[in-house]
Amino acid sequence: MNDPVLVINCGSSSIKYALVPAAADQPRLTGLAERLGSGDARLKGVDSHGEAFTRALGGAGHVQALEAILEGLEGRRPGAVGHRIVHGGERFTRATRIDDEVVAAIEQTAALAPLHNPANLQGVAATRTLFPALPQVAVFDTAFHQSLPPRAYRYALPEALYRDHAIRRYGFHGTSHAYVSGRADALSGLSGGWLTAHLGNGCSTAAVWEGRSLDTSMGLTPLEGLAMGTRSGDVDPGLHAHLARQLGWSIEEIDRVLNRESGLLGLSGLSNDMRELEAATDEGHAGAALAMEVFCYRIAKSLAALSCALPRLDGIIFTGGIGENSPRVRKQVIDLLPHFGLGLDPEANLATVRGREGRIDPRTPNRPALWVIPTDEEGRIADETRQLLGDTPR
């Protein structure tokens, strides 16, 4: 299939898209339809010449937004559509061609991802309406982590909760962890053991051995694990009961605080944007400095713990908006792991930002490598879509 793949990441009021060509040297068309359903709905993106554009959509819903996206594809028609689906439960271990049965199965996992799967399915419904003849493929955030062994994915809970209600650790950001670990294999000539750190507004780490995820920081939901932009990450499981008893908070209120008012924002009392926190720390803002310290410590602690899953550690990979663009965060994390024999090249670390890919260690023999690899989730989704449909990946 020489036609491009249209990659869709659909939220409740937004659609992120990328038209990914078959050849890597051809330009992508990318963009975001946002504020859907409101009078402020708009489409913004980048055309094949690298020029940015914005277009008002005036109250458009998902179908109307996709029609506008199609009009902006400069006459290029996709040969298939690849959808990001956040949660595939235990059923979906790889990319899957979408039909009515698959849609029904994704709907059944909505309780595990109530903020994501229903929104993802809106995109599926809209594209099936607009492109009824095109193959549609679901690529699941959780699929890459389905190789976790039971010791990593089971909670220490009664068996019935797992057997009857699928309560277990699933992990997320799978397309990102899969892409950067595979890219590190290609760059290094190894198929070995990597600790991957996807650091953005949402953050997770993973232990990847020979292309298979063996453990990861997120669990049943994306709330488990690291401190994030607005999510708390790990807290004492008894916190919910304590807040309910002492403050009279409802489950909904606790959930809102842990997901939307915690993390970097909650600790700093200032922002969930790492750029603002770095600047505020330099100006003496105590909350910002604490937020950065907790953030980096929790990353290092998670990487150290996940190393237990690997037969051998060949290196650590940083990716995501913060991982790719914050030399300061990378240095603070590495400084907390001296017993791993890691070394940082200060000049390479400072220079590896804004989409640059490269090693940031001194390349000392027999020591783990440190990589910065910009993630390409859209490219990974397009590749998995092509592989499923019988094409060779880019």
Short mmCIF file of C-alpha atoms in Angstrom, two decimals:
data_model
loop_
_atom_site.label_atom_id
_atom_site.label_comp_id
_atom_site.label_asym_id
_atom_site.label_seq_id
_atom_site.Cartn_x
_atom_site.Cartn_y
_atom_site.Cartn_z
CA MET A 1 0.00 0.00 0.00
CA ASN A 2 1.69 3.18 -1.21
CA ASP A 3 -1.15 5.37 -0.01
CA PRO A 4 -0.63 7.26 3.26
CA VAL A 5 -2.19 6.20 6.57
CA LEU A 6 -4.42 8.67 8.38
CA VAL A 7 -3.66 8.38 12.09
CA ILE A 8 -6.44 9.56 14.41
CA ASN A 9 -6.18 10.28 18.14
CA CYS A 10 -9.68 11.29 19.19
CA GLY A 11 -10.62 12.93 22.47
CA SER A 12 -14.00 13.98 23.79
CA SER A 13 -13.65 17.46 22.27
CA SER A 14 -10.63 17.13 20.01
CA ILE A 15 -9.11 15.14 17.15
CA LYS A 16 -5.36 15.01 16.68
CA TYR A 17 -4.42 13.72 13.25
CA ALA A 18 -1.42 12.92 11.06
CA LEU A 19 -1.35 11.80 7.46
CA VAL A 20 1.72 9.55 7.43
CA PRO A 21 3.11 8.76 3.96
CA ALA A 22 4.58 5.40 3.01
CA ALA A 23 8.03 6.92 2.45
CA ALA A 24 9.75 8.48 5.45
CA ASP A 25 11.22 11.31 3.35
CA GLN A 26 7.80 12.60 2.31
CA PRO A 27 6.19 15.38 4.39
CA ARG A 28 3.44 14.64 6.89
CA LEU A 29 0.31 16.67 7.25
CA THR A 30 -0.51 17.12 10.92
CA GLY A 31 -2.98 19.04 12.99
CA LEU A 32 -5.53 19.30 15.75
CA ALA A 33 -9.25 19.96 15.68
CA GLU A 34 -10.11 21.29 19.11
CA ARG A 35 -12.96 22.70 21.21
CA LEU A 36 -15.37 20.56 19.21
CA GLY A 37 -19.04 21.12 19.96
CA SER A 38 -18.45 24.75 20.92
CA GLY A 39 -18.64 28.00 18.99
CA ASP A 40 -14.85 28.26 19.34
CA ALA A 41 -14.18 24.99 17.49
CA ARG A 42 -11.19 25.31 15.21
CA LEU A 43 -8.74 23.32 13.11
CA LYS A 44 -5.05 24.14 13.23
CA GLY A 45 -2.19 22.31 11.61
CA VAL A 46 0.82 22.28 9.34
CA ASP A 47 0.67 21.78 5.57
CA SER A 48 3.13 19.97 3.29
CA HIS A 49 5.25 23.14 2.98
CA GLY A 50 5.65 23.41 6.75
CA GLU A 51 3.30 26.37 6.93
CA ALA A 52 0.96 26.64 9.92
CA PHE A 53 -2.74 27.32 9.42
CA THR A 54 -5.84 27.88 11.55
CA ARG A 55 -9.45 27.53 10.43
CA ALA A 56 -12.63 28.26 12.38
CA LEU A 57 -15.06 25.32 12.54
CA GLY A 58 -17.94 27.05 14.33
CA GLY A 59 -19.65 24.45 16.51
CA ALA A 60 -18.47 21.43 14.52
CA GLY A 61 -18.74 17.95 15.96
CA HIS A 62 -16.45 15.02 15.23
CA VAL A 63 -17.87 14.14 11.82
CA GLN A 64 -17.77 17.75 10.63
CA ALA A 65 -14.23 18.15 11.97
CA LEU A 66 -13.08 15.06 10.10
CA GLU A 67 -14.67 16.40 6.94
CA ALA A 68 -12.65 19.60 7.42
CA ILE A 69 -9.51 17.55 8.04
CA LEU A 70 -10.14 15.61 4.83
CA GLU A 71 -10.52 18.86 2.88
CA GLY A 72 -7.14 19.98 4.23
CA LEU A 73 -5.22 16.90 3.08
CA GLU A 74 -4.25 18.61 -0.18
CA GLY A 75 -5.95 16.02 -2.34
CA ARG A 76 -4.09 13.09 -0.78
CA ARG A 77 -6.42 10.25 0.11
CA PRO A 78 -5.53 7.79 2.87
CA GLY A 79 -5.37 4.09 2.12
CA ALA A 80 -6.23 3.16 5.70
CA VAL A 81 -7.04 4.75 9.05
CA GLY A 82 -5.10 3.91 12.22
CA HIS A 83 -6.77 4.78 15.53
CA ARG A 84 -5.12 5.29 18.87
CA ILE A 85 -7.21 3.38 21.44
CA VAL A 86 -6.08 3.87 25.01
CA HIS A 87 -7.27 0.66 26.68
CA GLY A 88 -7.52 -2.77 25.10
CA GLY A 89 -7.90 -4.79 28.28
CA GLU A 90 -6.52 -8.33 28.15
CA ARG A 91 -8.19 -9.16 24.85
CA PHE A 92 -6.15 -6.97 22.52
CA THR A 93 -2.44 -7.78 22.47
CA ARG A 94 -1.69 -6.26 19.05
CA ALA A 95 -3.13 -3.96 16.41
CA THR A 96 -6.54 -5.19 15.26
CA ARG A 97 -8.70 -4.49 12.23
CA ILE A 98 -11.90 -2.78 13.32
CA ASP A 99 -15.33 -4.31 12.76
CA ASP A 100 -18.56 -4.28 14.75
CA GLU A 101 -17.34 -7.04 17.07
CA VAL A 102 -14.11 -5.15 17.85
CA VAL A 103 -16.05 -1.94 18.52
CA ALA A 104 -18.29 -3.84 20.96
CA ALA A 105 -15.24 -5.28 22.73
CA ILE A 106 -13.64 -1.83 23.06
CA GLU A 107 -16.92 -0.54 24.50
CA GLN A 108 -16.76 -3.28 27.13
CA THR A 109 -13.41 -1.94 28.36
CA ALA A 110 -14.82 1.58 28.81
CA ALA A 111 -15.04 1.11 32.57
CA LEU A 112 -11.23 0.74 32.64
CA ALA A 113 -10.71 3.99 30.70
CA PRO A 114 -13.91 6.05 31.04
CA LEU A 115 -12.24 9.30 29.97
CA HIS A 116 -10.54 7.81 26.91
CA ASN A 117 -12.16 4.80 25.25
CA PRO A 118 -15.59 6.37 24.65
CA ALA A 119 -13.87 9.39 23.08
CA ASN A 120 -11.63 7.15 20.97
CA LEU A 121 -14.73 5.34 19.72
CA GLN A 122 -16.24 8.63 18.60
CA GLY A 123 -13.36 8.92 16.18
CA VAL A 124 -13.87 5.35 15.02
CA ALA A 125 -17.58 5.95 14.39
CA ALA A 126 -16.92 9.18 12.51
CA THR A 127 -14.23 7.75 10.23
CA ARG A 128 -16.28 4.63 9.51
CA THR A 129 -19.08 6.95 8.43
CA LEU A 130 -16.83 9.05 6.21
CA PHE A 131 -14.62 6.25 4.88
CA PRO A 132 -16.80 3.11 4.83
CA ALA A 133 -14.58 1.38 2.26
CA LEU A 134 -11.24 2.03 4.00
CA PRO A 135 -9.68 -0.51 6.38
CA GLN A 136 -9.71 0.84 9.93
CA VAL A 137 -7.18 -0.41 12.48
CA ALA A 138 -7.12 -0.03 16.28
CA VAL A 139 -3.70 0.36 17.89
CA PHE A 140 -3.85 0.05 21.68
CA ASP A 141 -1.73 1.90 24.26
CA THR A 142 -1.92 -1.16 26.48
CA ALA A 143 -1.01 -3.79 23.86
CA PHE A 144 2.78 -3.43 24.11
CA HIS A 145 2.61 -4.18 27.82
CA GLN A 146 0.63 -7.40 27.42
CA SER A 147 3.97 -9.23 27.52
CA LEU A 148 4.31 -8.43 31.24
CA PRO A 149 4.63 -11.59 33.36
CA PRO A 150 2.07 -12.21 36.13
CA ARG A 151 4.53 -11.13 38.83
CA ALA A 152 4.52 -7.67 37.23
CA TYR A 153 0.87 -7.27 36.25
CA ARG A 154 -0.95 -8.84 39.21
CA TYR A 155 -1.94 -6.80 42.24
CA ALA A 156 -1.81 -8.52 45.64
CA LEU A 157 -5.61 -8.66 45.79
CA PRO A 158 -8.14 -11.48 46.06
CA GLU A 159 -8.10 -13.71 42.97
CA ALA A 160 -11.77 -13.00 42.23
CA LEU A 161 -11.05 -9.33 41.55
CA TYR A 162 -8.70 -10.35 38.76
CA ARG A 163 -10.70 -13.31 37.50
CA ASP A 164 -14.13 -11.67 37.47
CA HIS A 165 -13.34 -7.96 37.08
CA ALA A 166 -9.96 -7.85 35.27
CA ILE A 167 -8.34 -5.80 38.04
CA ARG A 168 -4.65 -5.88 37.13
CA ARG A 169 -1.85 -3.65 35.89
CA TYR A 170 -2.06 -2.82 32.17
CA GLY A 171 0.36 0.04 31.51
CA PHE A 172 0.03 2.83 28.95
CA HIS A 173 2.10 4.90 26.47
CA GLY A 174 2.80 1.57 24.80
CA THR A 175 3.29 2.98 21.31
CA SER A 176 5.89 5.43 22.63
CA HIS A 177 7.83 2.86 24.66
CA ALA A 178 7.74 0.45 21.71
CA TYR A 179 8.95 3.08 19.26
CA VAL A 180 11.87 4.48 21.27
CA SER A 181 13.14 1.09 22.44
CA GLY A 182 12.99 -0.22 18.87
CA ARG A 183 14.78 2.88 17.64
CA ALA A 184 17.49 2.40 20.30
CA ASP A 185 17.94 -1.19 19.10
CA ALA A 186 18.44 0.07 15.55
CA LEU A 187 20.82 2.87 16.53
CA SER A 188 22.95 0.76 18.86
CA GLY A 189 22.90 -2.52 16.97
CA LEU A 190 21.59 -4.23 20.10
CA SER A 191 18.40 -6.02 20.96
CA GLY A 192 18.89 -5.68 24.63
CA GLY A 193 17.66 -4.16 27.85
CA TRP A 194 16.36 -0.60 27.95
CA LEU A 195 14.77 1.53 30.63
CA THR A 196 12.49 3.98 28.83
CA ALA A 197 11.18 7.20 30.37
CA HIS A 198 8.26 8.88 28.59
CA LEU A 199 8.06 12.26 30.31
CA GLY A 200 5.38 14.76 29.34
CA ASN A 201 2.20 15.96 31.03
CA GLY A 202 1.59 12.23 31.43
CA CYS A 203 4.65 10.22 32.46
CA SER A 204 5.57 6.56 32.57
CA THR A 205 8.62 4.33 32.60
CA ALA A 206 9.11 0.82 31.24
CA ALA A 207 11.63 -2.02 31.23
CA VAL A 208 12.04 -3.44 27.71
CA TRP A 209 14.05 -6.58 26.95
CA GLU A 210 14.60 -7.67 23.34
CA GLY A 211 11.59 -5.70 22.18
CA ARG A 212 9.22 -6.94 24.90
CA SER A 213 7.88 -4.94 27.81
CA LEU A 214 8.60 -6.71 31.10
CA ASP A 215 7.33 -4.07 33.52
CA THR A 216 6.02 -0.52 33.52
CA SER A 217 5.05 2.18 35.99
CA MET A 218 1.39 2.78 35.10
CA GLY A 219 -1.19 0.25 36.21
CA LEU A 220 -4.92 -0.33 35.98
CA THR A 221 -5.26 3.35 35.04
CA PRO A 222 -2.81 6.06 33.93
CA LEU A 223 -2.84 7.46 37.49
CA GLU A 224 -0.41 4.90 38.93
CA GLY A 225 3.33 5.51 38.94
CA LEU A 226 5.30 8.71 38.50
CA ALA A 227 4.32 12.20 39.57
CA MET A 228 2.99 13.91 36.43
CA GLY A 229 1.74 17.28 35.26
CA THR A 230 -1.53 17.21 37.20
CA ARG A 231 -1.67 13.55 38.35
CA SER A 232 -0.39 12.46 41.73
CA GLY A 233 1.07 9.13 40.68
CA ASP A 234 1.53 6.64 43.51
CA VAL A 235 -0.13 7.49 46.82
CA ASP A 236 -1.01 5.39 49.85
CA PRO A 237 -4.09 3.32 48.83
CA GLY A 238 -5.56 4.28 52.19
CA LEU A 239 -5.61 7.94 51.18
CA HIS A 240 -9.05 7.61 49.60
CA ALA A 241 -10.63 6.29 52.79
CA HIS A 242 -8.78 8.87 54.89
CA LEU A 243 -10.02 11.79 52.77
CA ALA A 244 -13.56 10.40 52.78
CA ARG A 245 -13.60 9.99 56.57
CA GLN A 246 -11.75 13.16 57.56
CA LEU A 247 -12.93 15.63 54.91
CA GLY A 248 -16.14 14.03 53.73
CA TRP A 249 -14.90 13.96 50.13
CA SER A 250 -16.76 11.86 47.58
CA ILE A 251 -15.00 9.35 45.31
CA GLU A 252 -15.57 11.75 42.41
CA GLU A 253 -13.92 14.62 44.28
CA ILE A 254 -10.93 12.49 45.30
CA ASP A 255 -10.56 11.28 41.72
CA ARG A 256 -10.65 14.85 40.41
CA VAL A 257 -8.00 16.08 42.86
CA LEU A 258 -5.64 13.17 42.19
CA ASN A 259 -5.99 13.43 38.40
CA ARG A 260 -6.34 17.16 37.78
CA GLU A 261 -5.00 19.13 40.74
CA SER A 262 -1.97 17.16 41.88
CA GLY A 263 1.46 16.32 40.44
CA LEU A 264 3.67 19.25 39.43
CA LEU A 265 0.72 21.64 39.64
CA GLY A 266 -0.28 20.56 43.14
CA LEU A 267 3.25 20.49 44.55
CA SER A 268 4.29 23.84 43.09
CA GLY A 269 0.99 25.67 43.50
CA LEU A 270 2.06 27.37 40.30
CA SER A 271 2.02 25.34 37.07
CA ASN A 272 2.19 21.93 35.44
CA ASP A 273 4.53 23.29 32.73
CA MET A 274 8.14 22.24 33.33
CA ARG A 275 9.48 25.29 31.50
CA GLU A 276 7.70 27.60 33.93
CA LEU A 277 8.84 25.54 36.90
CA GLU A 278 12.48 25.63 35.85
CA ALA A 279 12.33 29.40 35.47
CA ALA A 280 10.53 29.82 38.79
CA THR A 281 13.06 27.59 40.56
CA ASP A 282 15.86 29.83 39.31
CA GLU A 283 13.98 32.79 40.78
CA GLY A 284 13.79 31.12 44.19
CA HIS A 285 10.22 29.76 44.14
CA ALA A 286 10.24 27.05 46.83
CA GLY A 287 7.17 25.23 45.53
CA ALA A 288 8.59 24.97 42.02
CA ALA A 289 11.91 23.65 43.36
CA LEU A 290 10.08 21.03 45.46
CA ALA A 291 7.95 19.96 42.50
CA MET A 292 11.05 19.43 40.36
CA GLU A 293 12.84 17.56 43.13
CA VAL A 294 9.92 15.19 43.74
CA PHE A 295 9.37 14.72 39.99
CA CYS A 296 12.99 13.74 39.29
CA TYR A 297 13.35 11.61 42.41
CA ARG A 298 10.25 9.60 41.54
CA ILE A 299 11.55 9.01 38.00
CA ALA A 300 14.92 7.80 39.28
CA LYS A 301 13.26 5.62 41.91
CA SER A 302 11.02 4.05 39.26
CA LEU A 303 13.91 3.40 36.86
CA ALA A 304 15.93 1.78 39.64
CA ALA A 305 13.00 -0.46 40.58
CA LEU A 306 12.26 -1.43 36.97
CA SER A 307 15.89 -2.46 36.45
CA CYS A 308 14.99 -5.58 38.46
CA ALA A 309 13.01 -6.79 35.45
CA LEU A 310 15.98 -6.73 33.06
CA PRO A 311 18.63 -9.46 32.67
CA ARG A 312 21.01 -6.70 31.58
CA LEU A 313 20.84 -2.90 31.44
CA ASP A 314 22.11 -1.51 28.15
CA GLY A 315 20.83 2.00 28.59
CA ILE A 316 18.20 4.55 29.56
CA ILE A 317 16.09 6.40 26.99
CA PHE A 318 14.42 9.77 27.59
CA THR A 319 11.46 10.81 25.44
CA GLY A 320 8.28 12.89 25.57
CA GLY A 321 8.04 16.68 25.78
CA ILE A 322 10.05 16.95 29.02
CA GLY A 323 12.33 14.00 28.36
CA GLU A 324 13.32 15.38 24.95
CA ASN A 325 13.66 19.05 25.91
CA SER A 326 14.80 19.37 29.52
CA PRO A 327 18.53 18.76 30.02
CA ARG A 328 18.02 19.85 33.61
CA VAL A 329 15.52 17.10 34.39
CA ARG A 330 17.70 14.49 32.68
CA LYS A 331 20.72 15.56 34.73
CA GLN A 332 18.80 15.53 38.01
CA VAL A 333 17.52 12.03 37.29
CA ILE A 334 20.92 10.63 36.30
CA ASP A 335 22.59 12.25 39.32
CA LEU A 336 20.24 10.21 41.53
CA LEU A 337 21.46 6.92 40.01
CA PRO A 338 25.24 6.92 40.68
CA HIS A 339 25.33 3.22 41.60
CA PHE A 340 24.35 2.28 38.01
CA GLY A 341 27.69 3.47 36.67
CA LEU A 342 26.00 6.10 34.51
CA GLY A 343 27.87 9.05 33.07
CA LEU A 344 26.51 12.23 31.50
CA ASP A 345 28.21 14.27 28.80
CA PRO A 346 27.23 17.82 29.83
CA GLU A 347 27.69 19.35 26.38
CA ALA A 348 25.79 16.61 24.59
CA ASN A 349 23.02 16.82 27.18
CA LEU A 350 22.58 20.56 26.71
CA ALA A 351 22.66 20.27 22.92
CA THR A 352 20.11 17.46 22.61
CA VAL A 353 16.80 19.33 22.56
CA ARG A 354 14.10 20.45 20.09
CA GLY A 355 13.61 17.15 18.36
CA ARG A 356 17.26 16.15 18.23
CA GLU A 357 18.17 12.50 18.66
CA GLY A 358 21.41 11.32 20.19
CA ARG A 359 23.49 9.93 23.01
CA ILE A 360 24.18 12.10 26.01
CA ASP A 361 26.75 9.87 27.74
CA PRO A 362 30.57 9.87 27.29
CA ARG A 363 30.35 6.48 25.49
CA THR A 364 32.51 4.76 28.09
CA PRO A 365 32.93 1.05 27.25
CA ASN A 366 30.90 -1.41 29.32
CA ARG A 367 28.68 1.30 30.78
CA PRO A 368 24.97 1.81 30.05
CA ALA A 369 24.21 4.31 27.30
CA LEU A 370 22.00 7.36 27.76
CA TRP A 371 19.79 8.23 24.79
CA VAL A 372 17.39 11.02 23.94
CA ILE A 373 15.00 9.77 21.26
CA PRO A 374 12.03 11.89 20.16
CA THR A 375 8.97 9.69 20.19
CA ASP A 376 6.89 9.11 17.07
CA GLU A 377 3.61 7.61 18.19
CA GLU A 378 1.86 8.54 14.94
CA GLY A 379 4.58 6.84 12.91
CA ARG A 380 4.39 3.76 15.11
CA ILE A 381 0.59 3.59 14.72
CA ALA A 382 0.97 3.93 10.94
CA ASP A 383 3.62 1.18 10.89
CA GLU A 384 1.45 -1.19 12.94
CA THR A 385 -1.48 -0.44 10.64
CA ARG A 386 0.64 -1.27 7.57
CA GLN A 387 2.01 -4.44 9.15
CA LEU A 388 -1.48 -5.66 9.97
CA LEU A 389 -2.61 -4.99 6.41
CA GLY A 390 0.39 -6.86 5.03
CA ASP A 391 2.78 -4.05 4.18
CA THR A 392 6.39 -3.65 5.14
CA PRO A 393 6.93 -0.92 7.77
CA ARG A 394 8.74 2.27 6.85
#
